[in-house]
PDB file of C-alpha atoms in Angstrom:
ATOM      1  CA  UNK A   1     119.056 136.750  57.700  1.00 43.00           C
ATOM      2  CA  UNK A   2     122.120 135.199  59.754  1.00 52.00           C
ATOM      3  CA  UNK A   3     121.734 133.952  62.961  1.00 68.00           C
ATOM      4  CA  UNK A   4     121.566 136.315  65.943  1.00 83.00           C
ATOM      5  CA  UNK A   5     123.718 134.608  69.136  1.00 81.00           C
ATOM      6  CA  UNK A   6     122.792 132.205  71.320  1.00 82.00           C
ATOM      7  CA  UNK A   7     124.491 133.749  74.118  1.00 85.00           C
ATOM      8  CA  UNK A   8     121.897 136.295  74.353  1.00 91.00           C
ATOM      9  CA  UNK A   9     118.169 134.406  75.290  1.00 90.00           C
ATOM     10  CA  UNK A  10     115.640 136.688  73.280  1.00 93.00           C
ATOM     11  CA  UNK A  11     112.265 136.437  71.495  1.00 93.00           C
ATOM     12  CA  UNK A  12     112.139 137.269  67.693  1.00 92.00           C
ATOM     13  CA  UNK A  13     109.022 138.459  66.439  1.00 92.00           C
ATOM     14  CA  UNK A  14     108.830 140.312  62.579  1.00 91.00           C
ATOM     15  CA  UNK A  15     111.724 142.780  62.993  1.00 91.00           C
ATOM     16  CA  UNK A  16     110.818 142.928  66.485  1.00 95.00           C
ATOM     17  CA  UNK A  17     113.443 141.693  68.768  1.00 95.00           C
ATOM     18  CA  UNK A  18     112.991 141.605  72.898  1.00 96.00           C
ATOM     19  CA  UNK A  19     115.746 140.249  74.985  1.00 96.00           C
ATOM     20  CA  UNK A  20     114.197 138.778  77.739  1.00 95.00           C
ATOM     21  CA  UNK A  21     116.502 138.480  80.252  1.00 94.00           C
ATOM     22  CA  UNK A  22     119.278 141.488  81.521  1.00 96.00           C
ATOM     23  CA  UNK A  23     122.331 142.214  79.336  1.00 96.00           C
ATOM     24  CA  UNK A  24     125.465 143.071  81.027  1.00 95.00           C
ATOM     25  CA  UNK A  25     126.999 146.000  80.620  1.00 94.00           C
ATOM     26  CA  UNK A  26     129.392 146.321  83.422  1.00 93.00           C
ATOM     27  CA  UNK A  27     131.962 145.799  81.558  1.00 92.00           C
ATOM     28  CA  UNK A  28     133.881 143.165  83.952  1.00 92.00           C
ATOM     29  CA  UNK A  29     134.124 140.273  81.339  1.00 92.00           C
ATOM     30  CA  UNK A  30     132.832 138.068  77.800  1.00 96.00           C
ATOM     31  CA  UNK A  31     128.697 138.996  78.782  1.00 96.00           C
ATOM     32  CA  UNK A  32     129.740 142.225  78.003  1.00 96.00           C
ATOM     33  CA  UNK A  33     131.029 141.666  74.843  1.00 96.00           C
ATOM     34  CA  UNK A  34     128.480 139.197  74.077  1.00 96.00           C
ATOM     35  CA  UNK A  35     125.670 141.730  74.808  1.00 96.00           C
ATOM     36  CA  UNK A  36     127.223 144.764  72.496  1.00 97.00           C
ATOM     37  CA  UNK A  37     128.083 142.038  70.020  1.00 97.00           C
ATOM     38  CA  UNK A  38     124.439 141.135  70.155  1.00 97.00           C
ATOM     39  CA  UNK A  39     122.562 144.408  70.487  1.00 97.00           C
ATOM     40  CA  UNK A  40     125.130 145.406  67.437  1.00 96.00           C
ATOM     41  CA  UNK A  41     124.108 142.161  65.168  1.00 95.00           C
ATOM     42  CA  UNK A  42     120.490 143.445  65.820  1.00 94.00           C
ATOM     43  CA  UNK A  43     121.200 146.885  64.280  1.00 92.00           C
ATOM     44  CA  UNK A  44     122.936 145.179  61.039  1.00 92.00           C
ATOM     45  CA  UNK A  45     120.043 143.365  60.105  1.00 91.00           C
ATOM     46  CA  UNK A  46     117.666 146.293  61.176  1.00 89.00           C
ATOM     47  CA  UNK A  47     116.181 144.823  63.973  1.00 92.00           C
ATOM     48  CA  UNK A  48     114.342 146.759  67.054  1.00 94.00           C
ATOM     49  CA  UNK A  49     115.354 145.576  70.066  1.00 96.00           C
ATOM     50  CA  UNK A  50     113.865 146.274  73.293  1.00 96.00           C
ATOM     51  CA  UNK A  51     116.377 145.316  76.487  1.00 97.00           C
ATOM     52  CA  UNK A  52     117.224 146.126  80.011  1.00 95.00           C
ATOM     53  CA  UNK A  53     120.859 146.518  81.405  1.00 95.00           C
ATOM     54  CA  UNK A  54     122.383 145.227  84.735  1.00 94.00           C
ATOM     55  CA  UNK A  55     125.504 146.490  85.452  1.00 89.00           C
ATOM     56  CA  UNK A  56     127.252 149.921  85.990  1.00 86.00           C
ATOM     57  CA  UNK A  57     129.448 150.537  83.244  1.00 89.00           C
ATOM     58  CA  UNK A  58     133.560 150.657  83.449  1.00 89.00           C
ATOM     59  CA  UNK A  59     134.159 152.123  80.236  1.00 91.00           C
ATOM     60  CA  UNK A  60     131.870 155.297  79.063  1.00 89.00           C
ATOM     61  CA  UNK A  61     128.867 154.707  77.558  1.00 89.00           C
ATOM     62  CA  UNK A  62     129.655 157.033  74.644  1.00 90.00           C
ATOM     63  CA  UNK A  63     130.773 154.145  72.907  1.00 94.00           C
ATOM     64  CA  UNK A  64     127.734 152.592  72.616  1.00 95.00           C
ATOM     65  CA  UNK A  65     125.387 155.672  71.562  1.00 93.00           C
ATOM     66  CA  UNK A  66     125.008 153.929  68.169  1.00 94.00           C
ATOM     67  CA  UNK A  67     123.116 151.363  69.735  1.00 96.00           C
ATOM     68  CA  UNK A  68     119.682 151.109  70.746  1.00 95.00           C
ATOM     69  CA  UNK A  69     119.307 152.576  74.466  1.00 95.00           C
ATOM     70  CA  UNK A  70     118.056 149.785  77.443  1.00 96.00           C
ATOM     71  CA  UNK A  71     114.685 150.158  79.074  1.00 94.00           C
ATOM     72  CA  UNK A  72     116.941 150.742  81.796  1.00 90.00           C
ATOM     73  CA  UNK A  73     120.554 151.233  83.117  1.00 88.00           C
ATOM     74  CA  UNK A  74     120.975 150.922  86.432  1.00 84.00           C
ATOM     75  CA  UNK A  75     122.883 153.865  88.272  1.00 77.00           C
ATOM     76  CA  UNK A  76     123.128 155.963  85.249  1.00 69.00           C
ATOM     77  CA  UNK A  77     119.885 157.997  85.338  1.00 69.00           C
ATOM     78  CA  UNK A  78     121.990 161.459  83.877  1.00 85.00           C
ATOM     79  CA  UNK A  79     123.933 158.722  80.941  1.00 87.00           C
ATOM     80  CA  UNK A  80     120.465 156.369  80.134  1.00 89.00           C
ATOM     81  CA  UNK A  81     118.653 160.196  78.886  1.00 90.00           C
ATOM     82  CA  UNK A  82     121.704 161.208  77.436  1.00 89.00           C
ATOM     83  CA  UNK A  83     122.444 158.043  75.262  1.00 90.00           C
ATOM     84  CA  UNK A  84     118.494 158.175  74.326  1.00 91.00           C
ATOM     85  CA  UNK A  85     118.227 161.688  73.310  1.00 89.00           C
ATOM     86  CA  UNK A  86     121.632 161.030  71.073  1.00 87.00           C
ATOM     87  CA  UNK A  87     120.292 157.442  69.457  1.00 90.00           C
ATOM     88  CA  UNK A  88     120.228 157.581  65.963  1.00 87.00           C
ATOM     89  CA  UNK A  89     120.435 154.592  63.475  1.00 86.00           C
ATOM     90  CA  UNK A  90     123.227 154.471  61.316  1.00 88.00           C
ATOM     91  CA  UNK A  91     125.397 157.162  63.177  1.00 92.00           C
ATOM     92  CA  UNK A  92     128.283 154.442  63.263  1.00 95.00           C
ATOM     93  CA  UNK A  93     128.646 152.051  60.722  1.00 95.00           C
ATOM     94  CA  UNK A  94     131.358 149.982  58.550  1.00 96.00           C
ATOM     95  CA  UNK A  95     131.101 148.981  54.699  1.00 93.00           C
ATOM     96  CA  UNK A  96     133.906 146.334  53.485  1.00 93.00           C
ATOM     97  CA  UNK A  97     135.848 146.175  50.492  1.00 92.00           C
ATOM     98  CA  UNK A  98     139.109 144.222  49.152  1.00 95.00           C
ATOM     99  CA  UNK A  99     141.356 144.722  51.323  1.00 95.00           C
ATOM    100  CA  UNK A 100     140.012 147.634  53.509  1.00 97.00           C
ATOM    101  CA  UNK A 101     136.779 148.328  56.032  1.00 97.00           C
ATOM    102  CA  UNK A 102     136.162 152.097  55.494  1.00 95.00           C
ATOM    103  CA  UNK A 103     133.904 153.637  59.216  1.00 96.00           C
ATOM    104  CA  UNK A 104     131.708 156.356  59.357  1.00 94.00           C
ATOM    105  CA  UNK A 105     131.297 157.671  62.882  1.00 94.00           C
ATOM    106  CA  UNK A 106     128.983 160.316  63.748  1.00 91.00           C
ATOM    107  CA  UNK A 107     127.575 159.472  67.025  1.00 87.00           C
ATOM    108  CA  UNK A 108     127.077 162.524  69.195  1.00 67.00           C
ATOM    109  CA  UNK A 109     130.139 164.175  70.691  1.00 61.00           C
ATOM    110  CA  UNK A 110     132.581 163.900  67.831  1.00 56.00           C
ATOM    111  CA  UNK A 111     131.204 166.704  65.959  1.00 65.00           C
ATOM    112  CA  UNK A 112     131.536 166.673  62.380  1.00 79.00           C
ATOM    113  CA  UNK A 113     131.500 162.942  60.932  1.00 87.00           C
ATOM    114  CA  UNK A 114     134.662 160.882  61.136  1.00 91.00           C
ATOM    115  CA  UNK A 115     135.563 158.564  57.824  1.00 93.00           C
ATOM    116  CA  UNK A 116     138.384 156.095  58.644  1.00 95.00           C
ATOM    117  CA  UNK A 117     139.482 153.753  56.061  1.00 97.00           C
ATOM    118  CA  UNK A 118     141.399 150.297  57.802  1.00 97.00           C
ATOM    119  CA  UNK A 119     143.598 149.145  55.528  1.00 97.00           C
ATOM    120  CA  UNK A 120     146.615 148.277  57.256  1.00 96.00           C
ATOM    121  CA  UNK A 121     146.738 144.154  57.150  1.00 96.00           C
ATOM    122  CA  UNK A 122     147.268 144.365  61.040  1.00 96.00           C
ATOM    123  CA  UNK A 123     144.609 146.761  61.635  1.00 96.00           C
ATOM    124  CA  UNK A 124     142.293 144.920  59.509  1.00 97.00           C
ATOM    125  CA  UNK A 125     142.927 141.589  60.467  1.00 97.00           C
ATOM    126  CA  UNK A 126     142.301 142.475  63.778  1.00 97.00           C
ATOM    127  CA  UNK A 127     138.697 144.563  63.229  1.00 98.00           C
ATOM    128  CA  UNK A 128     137.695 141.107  61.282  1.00 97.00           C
ATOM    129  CA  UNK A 129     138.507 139.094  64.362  1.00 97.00           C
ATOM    130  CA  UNK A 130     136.368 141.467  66.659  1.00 98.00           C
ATOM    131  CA  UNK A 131     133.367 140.995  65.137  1.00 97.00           C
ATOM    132  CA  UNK A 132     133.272 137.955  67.424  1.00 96.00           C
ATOM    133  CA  UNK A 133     133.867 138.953  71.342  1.00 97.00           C
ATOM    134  CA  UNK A 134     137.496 137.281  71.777  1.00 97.00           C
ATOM    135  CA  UNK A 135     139.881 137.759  74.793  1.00 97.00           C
ATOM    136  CA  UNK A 136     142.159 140.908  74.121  1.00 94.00           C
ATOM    137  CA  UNK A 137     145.287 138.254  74.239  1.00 90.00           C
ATOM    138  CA  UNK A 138     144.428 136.517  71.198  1.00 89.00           C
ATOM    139  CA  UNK A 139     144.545 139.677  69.155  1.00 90.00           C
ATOM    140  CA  UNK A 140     147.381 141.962  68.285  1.00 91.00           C
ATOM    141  CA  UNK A 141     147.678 144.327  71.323  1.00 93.00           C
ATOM    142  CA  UNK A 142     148.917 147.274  68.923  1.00 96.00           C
ATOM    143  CA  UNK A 143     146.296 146.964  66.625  1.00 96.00           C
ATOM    144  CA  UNK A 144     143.593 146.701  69.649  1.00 96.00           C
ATOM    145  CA  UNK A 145     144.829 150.046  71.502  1.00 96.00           C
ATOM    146  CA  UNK A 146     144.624 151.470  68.070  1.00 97.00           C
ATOM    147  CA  UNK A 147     140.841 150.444  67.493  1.00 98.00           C
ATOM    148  CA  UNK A 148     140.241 151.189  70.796  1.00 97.00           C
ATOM    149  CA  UNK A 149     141.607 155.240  70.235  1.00 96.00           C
ATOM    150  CA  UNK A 150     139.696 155.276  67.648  1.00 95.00           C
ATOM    151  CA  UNK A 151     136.202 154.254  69.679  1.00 96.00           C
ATOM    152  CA  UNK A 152     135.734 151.302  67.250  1.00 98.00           C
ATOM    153  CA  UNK A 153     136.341 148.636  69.564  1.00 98.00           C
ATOM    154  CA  UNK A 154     135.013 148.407  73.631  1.00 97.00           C
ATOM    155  CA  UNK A 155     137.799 146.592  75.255  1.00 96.00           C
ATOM    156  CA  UNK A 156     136.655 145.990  78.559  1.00 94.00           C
ATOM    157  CA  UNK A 157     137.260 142.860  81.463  1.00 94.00           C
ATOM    158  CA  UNK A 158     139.994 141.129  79.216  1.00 95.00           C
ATOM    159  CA  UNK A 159     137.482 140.765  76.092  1.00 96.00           C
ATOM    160  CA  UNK A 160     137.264 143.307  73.241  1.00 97.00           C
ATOM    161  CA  UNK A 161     134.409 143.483  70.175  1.00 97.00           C
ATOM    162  CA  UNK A 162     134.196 145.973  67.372  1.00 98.00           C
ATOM    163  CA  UNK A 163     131.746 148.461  67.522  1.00 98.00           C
ATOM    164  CA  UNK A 164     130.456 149.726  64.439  1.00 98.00           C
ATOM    165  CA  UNK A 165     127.837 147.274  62.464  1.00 96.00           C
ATOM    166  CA  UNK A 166     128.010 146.057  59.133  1.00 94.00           C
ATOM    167  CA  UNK A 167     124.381 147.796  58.228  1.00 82.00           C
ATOM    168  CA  UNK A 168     122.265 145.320  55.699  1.00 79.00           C
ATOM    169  CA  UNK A 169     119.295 146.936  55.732  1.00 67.00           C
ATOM    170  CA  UNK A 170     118.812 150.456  55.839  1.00 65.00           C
ATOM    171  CA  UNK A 171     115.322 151.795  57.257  1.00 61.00           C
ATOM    172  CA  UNK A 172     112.449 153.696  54.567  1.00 55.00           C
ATOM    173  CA  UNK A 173     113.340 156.024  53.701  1.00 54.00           C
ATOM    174  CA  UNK A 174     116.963 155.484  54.024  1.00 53.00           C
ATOM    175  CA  UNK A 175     117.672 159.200  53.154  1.00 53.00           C
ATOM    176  CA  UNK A 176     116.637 160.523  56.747  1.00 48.00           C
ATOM    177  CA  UNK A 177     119.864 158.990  57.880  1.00 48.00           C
TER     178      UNK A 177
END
């Protein structure tokens, strides 16, 4: 199992994983991206993860539906039931190839399911960089408001992180998904 961020203070028990301090999700800077970076790391090695939020978001919370929902989320009462009642594993995802990243997306809102396949070297090069939270300015700008359109990457505060995890291990069975 790789290493889950340091940035993030949390308590690993089994699968079990409980943050145990606040995660920012307001959106204003790096915590931000560290937190979704973390909570999405969690979901690629098929952790649980229990967490609170602190922070109204800036950005809508749609985005991060594929995630495990906080304990709590200050000032979003209406959004925190919402994003639980929509929470299912795998409903966004990425699988790599040579050469290309192909996303499913079917968190709630969109529908039907959405397949995109990133091949475009710009496109690509950039999803590979925001699997680390890095400021927006050291990534093509292009290829970010592209992601972005697409609701694969939370740009938010001058930092930006893909969204969809790299799922390793798929919970039993793995056909309810």
């Amino acid at each position: 199992m790789s290493a889950l961020s340091a940035a993030v203070p949390y308590r690993l028990t089994g699968r079990r994983v409980e943050v145990t301090g606040p995660l920012d999700l307001s959106g204003a800077g790096r915590e931000t991206a560290e937190a979704v970076c973390f909570l999405r790391e969690c979901q690629s090695q098929g952790l649980r993860v229990t967490w609170r939020a602190i922070g109204r978001p800036s950005y809508d919370t749609g985005l991060l539906s594929h995630l495990p929902p906080p304990t709590e989320l200050p000032g979003a009462g209406g959004e925190l039931a919402v994003w639980r009642a929509g929470y299912v594993h795998g409903s966004l995802y990425h699988r790599r190839g040579p050469g290309f990243v192909a996303v499913l997306d079917r968190r709630a809102g969109l529908g039907t399911a959405v397949r995109l396949t990133l091949d475009h070297p710009e496109l690509l090069a950039a999803f590979l960089r925001l699997q680390e939270p890095t400021p927006v300015g050291a990534v093509d700008r292009e290829a970010v408001g592209l992601l972005v359109a697409e609701r694969l990457v939370l740009a938010a505060g001058g930092w930006a992180v893909a969204l969809p995890p790299r799922i390793r291990r798929w919970p039993v069975p793995c056909t309810a998904i």
